[in-house]
Amino acid sequence: MDRNGIVEHFIRVRDDLTLFAAEYPAAHRAADGDDPLPVVCLPGLSRNSRDFHGFAQALSNDREKPRRVIAVDYRGRGRSDWDPDPSRYQLSVEAGDVLEICGALDIDAAIFVGTSRGGLILHLLPGMAPGLSRANILNDIGPVIEIGGLLAIARYLNDEGRYASWRAAAMALKMLHGPAFPALQASDWDEMAQSLYREADGVIIPDFDPALVAPLLELSAETPLADLWPLFDRLRAQPLMVIRGETSSLLSQKTVLDMARRHPGLHSLTVPGQGHAPLLHLPGVIEPIADFLATLA
């Protein structure tokens, strides 16, 4: 356990890679004596478990019902091994990794939070491990992905730079994403830099395998994307919340409305002043999530 109370897990998976997961134990017993389901957090394409640090702290230290929270580094991200075979950077493989991590940590039922790519993985889990996900939160992702937003992600990931200082990295993030995130403060950009980058040989660099970006660079505005509605329909059996950034370029309001028509119990939240993908621990976001969790038996 590190000085922040995080339990660090390094888990060897089927193809001999070692993957990292950060565990935030519940700070105390729930006020009602209940043992609530854990929350498993799955990050976006190039992101890692540090994205969920503030969110996990808030849930694990909740006054009434603290929860055990696990945040995952997929292969090729954060503190997990890079895959020597880049063709394995795909959703089905990463979903299998999530199942192995859950098995290693004795998680047979959980609430899942998926940001962007993590939400796509959540679309696969019901078919791979029925009963594992008891409720899901999709953060700025759904069964229809706007190709323009995907192309924008490809461009900025391909142009990721090297920075002389953490301040320079934070300022670069603000320059790139600031127009879509007017709600963020200076400290938020600093935290984002700490979660996105790592220091190597005195230089601040992106904390992911650059090979992740290659498939995105093959996309164009005419590229047909997979129909995910049949997979989304599998999520209808469980409580579901979708969070959309007000200025998101990846998840449209129309898609959220279509999701609500297919899932009549859908809880939805549009986050003002944030784009793709909203920071979950900020005021105005964490409270509705806590309210949604409170509705779950």
Coordinates of C-alpha atoms in Angstrom, one line a residue:
M1 CA 0.0 0.0 0.0
D2 CA 1.4 3.4 -0.9
R3 CA 1.3 6.6 1.1
N4 CA -2.1 7.5 -0.3
G5 CA -3.7 4.3 0.9
I6 CA -3.7 2.8 -2.6
V7 CA -3.1 -0.9 -2.9
E8 CA -1.0 -1.6 -6.0
H9 CA -1.7 -4.8 -7.9
F10 CA 0.5 -6.2 -10.7
I11 CA -1.3 -9.1 -12.4
R12 CA 0.2 -11.5 -14.9
V13 CA -2.4 -12.3 -17.7
R14 CA -2.7 -15.1 -20.2
D15 CA -0.1 -13.9 -22.7
D16 CA 2.5 -13.3 -20.0
L17 CA 2.1 -9.5 -19.8
T18 CA 1.9 -7.9 -16.4
L19 CA -1.0 -5.4 -15.9
F20 CA -1.4 -2.8 -13.2
A21 CA -4.5 -2.0 -11.2
A22 CA -4.9 0.5 -8.4
E23 CA -7.2 -0.4 -5.5
Y24 CA -8.8 2.1 -3.2
P25 CA -10.2 0.2 -0.2
A26 CA -13.4 1.4 1.4
A27 CA -12.3 3.8 4.2
H28 CA -14.8 2.3 6.7
R29 CA -17.9 0.2 7.0
A30 CA -21.1 1.6 5.5
A31 CA -23.4 3.4 8.0
D32 CA -26.1 0.8 7.3
G33 CA -23.7 -2.1 7.8
D34 CA -24.1 -3.1 4.2
D35 CA -21.2 -4.3 2.0
P36 CA -21.7 -2.4 -1.2
L37 CA -20.6 -3.6 -4.6
P38 CA -17.1 -2.5 -5.7
V39 CA -16.6 0.0 -8.5
V40 CA -14.3 -0.9 -11.4
C41 CA -13.1 2.0 -13.5
L42 CA -12.0 1.6 -17.1
P43 CA -10.2 4.6 -18.7
G44 CA -10.1 5.9 -22.3
L45 CA -7.9 4.9 -25.2
S46 CA -4.6 6.5 -24.2
R47 CA -5.5 7.1 -20.5
N48 CA -4.8 5.1 -17.4
S49 CA -5.8 4.5 -13.8
R50 CA -4.6 7.9 -12.6
D51 CA -7.5 9.5 -14.5
F52 CA -9.8 8.1 -11.7
H53 CA -7.7 9.1 -8.7
G54 CA -10.0 11.9 -7.4
F55 CA -13.1 10.0 -8.3
A56 CA -11.9 6.9 -6.5
Q57 CA -10.9 8.8 -3.4
A58 CA -14.4 10.4 -3.3
L59 CA -16.2 7.0 -3.6
S60 CA -13.9 5.1 -1.2
N61 CA -14.2 7.8 1.4
D62 CA -18.0 8.4 1.1
R63 CA -19.4 9.2 4.5
E64 CA -22.5 6.9 4.3
K65 CA -21.5 4.2 1.9
P66 CA -17.8 4.0 1.0
R67 CA -16.9 1.5 -1.7
R68 CA -13.9 -0.4 -2.8
V69 CA -12.7 1.1 -6.1
I70 CA -10.4 -0.5 -8.6
A71 CA -8.9 1.5 -11.5
V72 CA -7.2 -0.4 -14.4
D73 CA -4.2 0.3 -16.7
Y74 CA -4.8 -1.5 -19.9
R75 CA -1.8 -3.1 -21.7
G76 CA 0.3 -0.4 -23.2
R77 CA -0.8 2.3 -20.8
G78 CA 0.4 3.6 -17.5
R79 CA 2.3 1.0 -15.4
S80 CA 1.2 -2.0 -17.4
D81 CA 3.5 -3.7 -19.9
W82 CA 3.5 -2.7 -23.5
D83 CA 2.4 -5.4 -25.8
P84 CA 5.1 -6.6 -28.3
D85 CA 2.3 -7.4 -30.7
P86 CA 0.4 -4.2 -31.4
S87 CA -2.4 -6.1 -33.1
R88 CA -3.5 -7.1 -29.6
Y89 CA -4.4 -3.5 -28.8
Q90 CA -8.1 -4.2 -29.4
L91 CA -11.3 -4.1 -27.4
S92 CA -11.9 -7.9 -27.2
V93 CA -8.3 -8.4 -25.8
E94 CA -8.6 -5.6 -23.3
A95 CA -12.0 -6.8 -22.2
G96 CA -10.4 -10.2 -21.6
D97 CA -7.8 -8.4 -19.5
V98 CA -10.4 -6.7 -17.4
L99 CA -12.0 -10.1 -16.7
E100 CA -8.6 -11.6 -15.6
I101 CA -8.0 -8.6 -13.4
C102 CA -11.4 -9.0 -11.8
G103 CA -10.8 -12.7 -11.3
A104 CA -7.4 -12.0 -9.7
L105 CA -9.0 -9.5 -7.3
D106 CA -11.9 -11.8 -6.4
I107 CA -14.5 -9.5 -8.0
D108 CA -17.5 -11.6 -9.2
A109 CA -19.9 -8.7 -9.3
A110 CA -19.3 -4.9 -9.6
I111 CA -20.5 -1.6 -10.8
F112 CA -18.5 -0.5 -13.8
V113 CA -17.5 3.0 -14.9
G114 CA -16.2 3.3 -18.5
T115 CA -14.7 6.4 -20.0
S116 CA -14.7 6.5 -23.8
R117 CA -12.9 3.2 -24.8
G118 CA -13.7 1.9 -21.4
G119 CA -17.4 2.3 -22.1
L120 CA -16.9 0.4 -25.3
I121 CA -15.4 -2.5 -23.3
L122 CA -18.5 -2.4 -21.1
H123 CA -20.6 -3.1 -24.2
L124 CA -18.7 -6.4 -24.5
L125 CA -18.7 -7.6 -20.9
P126 CA -22.3 -8.9 -20.7
G127 CA -21.6 -11.3 -23.6
M128 CA -18.3 -12.4 -22.1
A129 CA -19.2 -12.6 -18.4
P130 CA -22.9 -12.5 -17.7
G131 CA -23.7 -11.2 -14.2
L132 CA -20.4 -9.5 -13.6
S133 CA -21.6 -6.0 -14.3
R134 CA -24.6 -5.2 -12.0
A135 CA -24.8 -1.5 -13.2
N136 CA -22.8 0.6 -15.6
I137 CA -21.8 4.2 -16.0
L138 CA -20.8 5.3 -19.6
N139 CA -18.7 8.4 -19.6
D140 CA -19.0 10.3 -22.9
I141 CA -19.5 7.2 -25.0
G142 CA -22.4 5.3 -26.5
P143 CA -23.3 2.9 -29.3
V144 CA -22.8 5.7 -31.9
I145 CA -19.4 7.3 -32.2
E146 CA -19.1 10.6 -34.1
I147 CA -16.4 10.1 -36.7
G148 CA -15.3 13.7 -36.5
G149 CA -14.5 13.3 -32.8
L150 CA -12.6 10.1 -33.5
L151 CA -10.5 11.8 -36.1
A152 CA -9.8 14.7 -33.8
I153 CA -8.5 12.2 -31.2
A154 CA -6.3 10.6 -33.8
R155 CA -4.8 13.9 -34.7
Y156 CA -3.9 15.1 -31.2
L157 CA -2.6 11.7 -30.0
N158 CA -0.4 11.5 -33.1
D159 CA 0.9 15.0 -32.4
E160 CA 1.6 14.4 -28.6
G161 CA 4.8 16.2 -27.7
R162 CA 7.7 16.1 -25.3
Y163 CA 7.8 18.8 -22.6
A164 CA 10.6 20.2 -20.6
S165 CA 8.4 20.6 -17.4
W166 CA 5.1 19.6 -15.9
R167 CA 3.9 23.2 -16.2
A168 CA 4.7 23.1 -19.9
A169 CA 2.7 19.9 -20.3
A170 CA -0.3 21.4 -18.5
M171 CA -0.2 24.5 -20.6
A172 CA -0.1 22.4 -23.8
L173 CA -3.1 20.5 -22.6
K174 CA -5.0 23.7 -21.9
M175 CA -4.1 25.2 -25.3
L176 CA -5.4 22.1 -27.0
H177 CA -8.5 21.2 -25.0
G178 CA -9.3 24.5 -23.3
P179 CA -12.0 25.6 -25.7
A180 CA -13.9 22.4 -25.0
F181 CA -13.3 22.6 -21.2
P182 CA -14.0 26.2 -20.1
A183 CA -15.1 24.9 -16.7
L184 CA -11.6 23.7 -15.8
Q185 CA -9.2 25.6 -13.5
A186 CA -5.4 25.7 -13.5
S187 CA -5.2 23.0 -10.9
D188 CA -7.3 20.7 -13.1
W189 CA -4.9 21.1 -16.0
D190 CA -2.0 20.3 -13.7
E191 CA -3.8 17.1 -12.5
M192 CA -4.6 16.1 -16.0
A193 CA -0.9 16.4 -17.0
Q194 CA 0.1 14.2 -14.1
S195 CA -2.4 11.6 -15.2
L196 CA -1.6 11.7 -18.9
Y197 CA 2.2 11.9 -18.9
R198 CA 5.2 10.5 -17.2
E199 CA 8.8 11.6 -16.7
A200 CA 11.6 9.8 -18.5
D201 CA 15.2 11.0 -18.6
G202 CA 14.1 14.5 -17.5
V203 CA 11.5 14.9 -20.2
I204 CA 7.7 14.7 -19.8
I205 CA 6.2 12.3 -22.3
P206 CA 2.9 10.6 -23.0
D207 CA 2.3 7.6 -20.8
F208 CA 1.2 5.1 -23.5
D209 CA 2.6 3.0 -26.3
P210 CA 2.6 5.1 -29.5
A211 CA 1.5 2.0 -31.4
L212 CA -2.0 2.5 -30.0
V213 CA -2.5 5.4 -32.4
A214 CA -1.7 3.6 -35.7
P215 CA -5.2 2.1 -36.2
L216 CA -6.8 5.5 -35.7
L217 CA -4.6 7.1 -38.4
E218 CA -6.1 4.7 -41.0
L219 CA -9.6 6.3 -40.4
S220 CA -11.2 8.8 -42.6
A221 CA -14.5 10.7 -42.7
E222 CA -15.9 8.0 -44.9
T223 CA -14.8 5.1 -42.7
P224 CA -17.9 3.0 -41.7
L225 CA -18.0 2.4 -38.0
A226 CA -19.5 -0.8 -36.3
D227 CA -23.1 -0.9 -35.4
L228 CA -23.0 -1.2 -31.6
W229 CA -26.8 -1.0 -30.9
P230 CA -27.1 -4.8 -30.5
L231 CA -24.4 -4.7 -27.9
F232 CA -26.0 -1.7 -26.2
D233 CA -29.3 -3.6 -26.0
R234 CA -27.5 -6.1 -23.7
L235 CA -26.9 -3.3 -21.2
R236 CA -30.7 -2.8 -20.8
A237 CA -30.9 -5.5 -18.2
Q238 CA -28.9 -3.5 -15.7
P239 CA -29.2 0.1 -14.3
L240 CA -27.3 2.5 -16.6
M241 CA -26.1 6.0 -16.4
V242 CA -24.7 8.0 -19.3
I243 CA -22.6 11.2 -18.8
R244 CA -22.1 13.5 -21.7
G245 CA -19.8 16.5 -21.9
E246 CA -21.7 19.6 -23.1
T247 CA -19.2 20.2 -25.9
S248 CA -18.4 16.5 -26.6
S249 CA -17.4 15.8 -30.2
L250 CA -17.7 12.0 -29.7
L251 CA -21.2 11.5 -28.2
S252 CA -24.1 13.5 -29.6
Q253 CA -27.2 14.5 -27.7
K254 CA -29.2 12.7 -30.3
T255 CA -27.5 9.4 -29.4
V256 CA -28.2 10.0 -25.7
L257 CA -31.9 10.5 -26.6
D258 CA -31.9 7.3 -28.7
M259 CA -30.2 5.4 -25.8
A260 CA -32.9 6.7 -23.4
R261 CA -35.6 5.4 -25.8
R262 CA -34.0 1.9 -25.8
H263 CA -33.3 2.0 -22.0
P264 CA -36.3 3.6 -20.4
G265 CA -34.6 3.7 -16.9
L266 CA -31.5 5.5 -18.2
H267 CA -30.0 8.1 -16.0
S268 CA -28.4 10.8 -18.1
L269 CA -26.3 13.8 -17.2
T270 CA -24.9 16.6 -19.4
V271 CA -21.9 18.3 -17.8
P272 CA -21.6 22.0 -18.6
G273 CA -18.3 23.4 -19.5
Q274 CA -16.7 20.1 -20.3
G275 CA -16.1 18.1 -23.5
H276 CA -14.7 14.6 -24.2
A277 CA -14.4 13.2 -21.6
P278 CA -15.8 14.9 -18.4
L279 CA -13.7 14.7 -15.3
L280 CA -15.8 12.7 -12.9
H281 CA -14.6 14.0 -9.6
L282 CA -15.5 17.7 -10.1
P283 CA -18.5 19.4 -8.4
G284 CA -21.6 18.9 -10.4
V285 CA -20.5 15.5 -11.7
I286 CA -19.6 13.5 -8.6
E287 CA -22.9 14.3 -6.8
P288 CA -25.2 12.9 -9.5
I289 CA -23.0 9.8 -9.8
A290 CA -23.3 9.3 -6.0
D291 CA -27.1 9.8 -6.3
F292 CA -27.2 7.1 -9.0
L293 CA -25.1 4.7 -6.9
A294 CA -27.5 5.3 -4.0
T295 CA -30.4 4.0 -6.1
L296 CA -28.7 0.6 -6.5
A297 CA -29.7 -2.2 -4.2

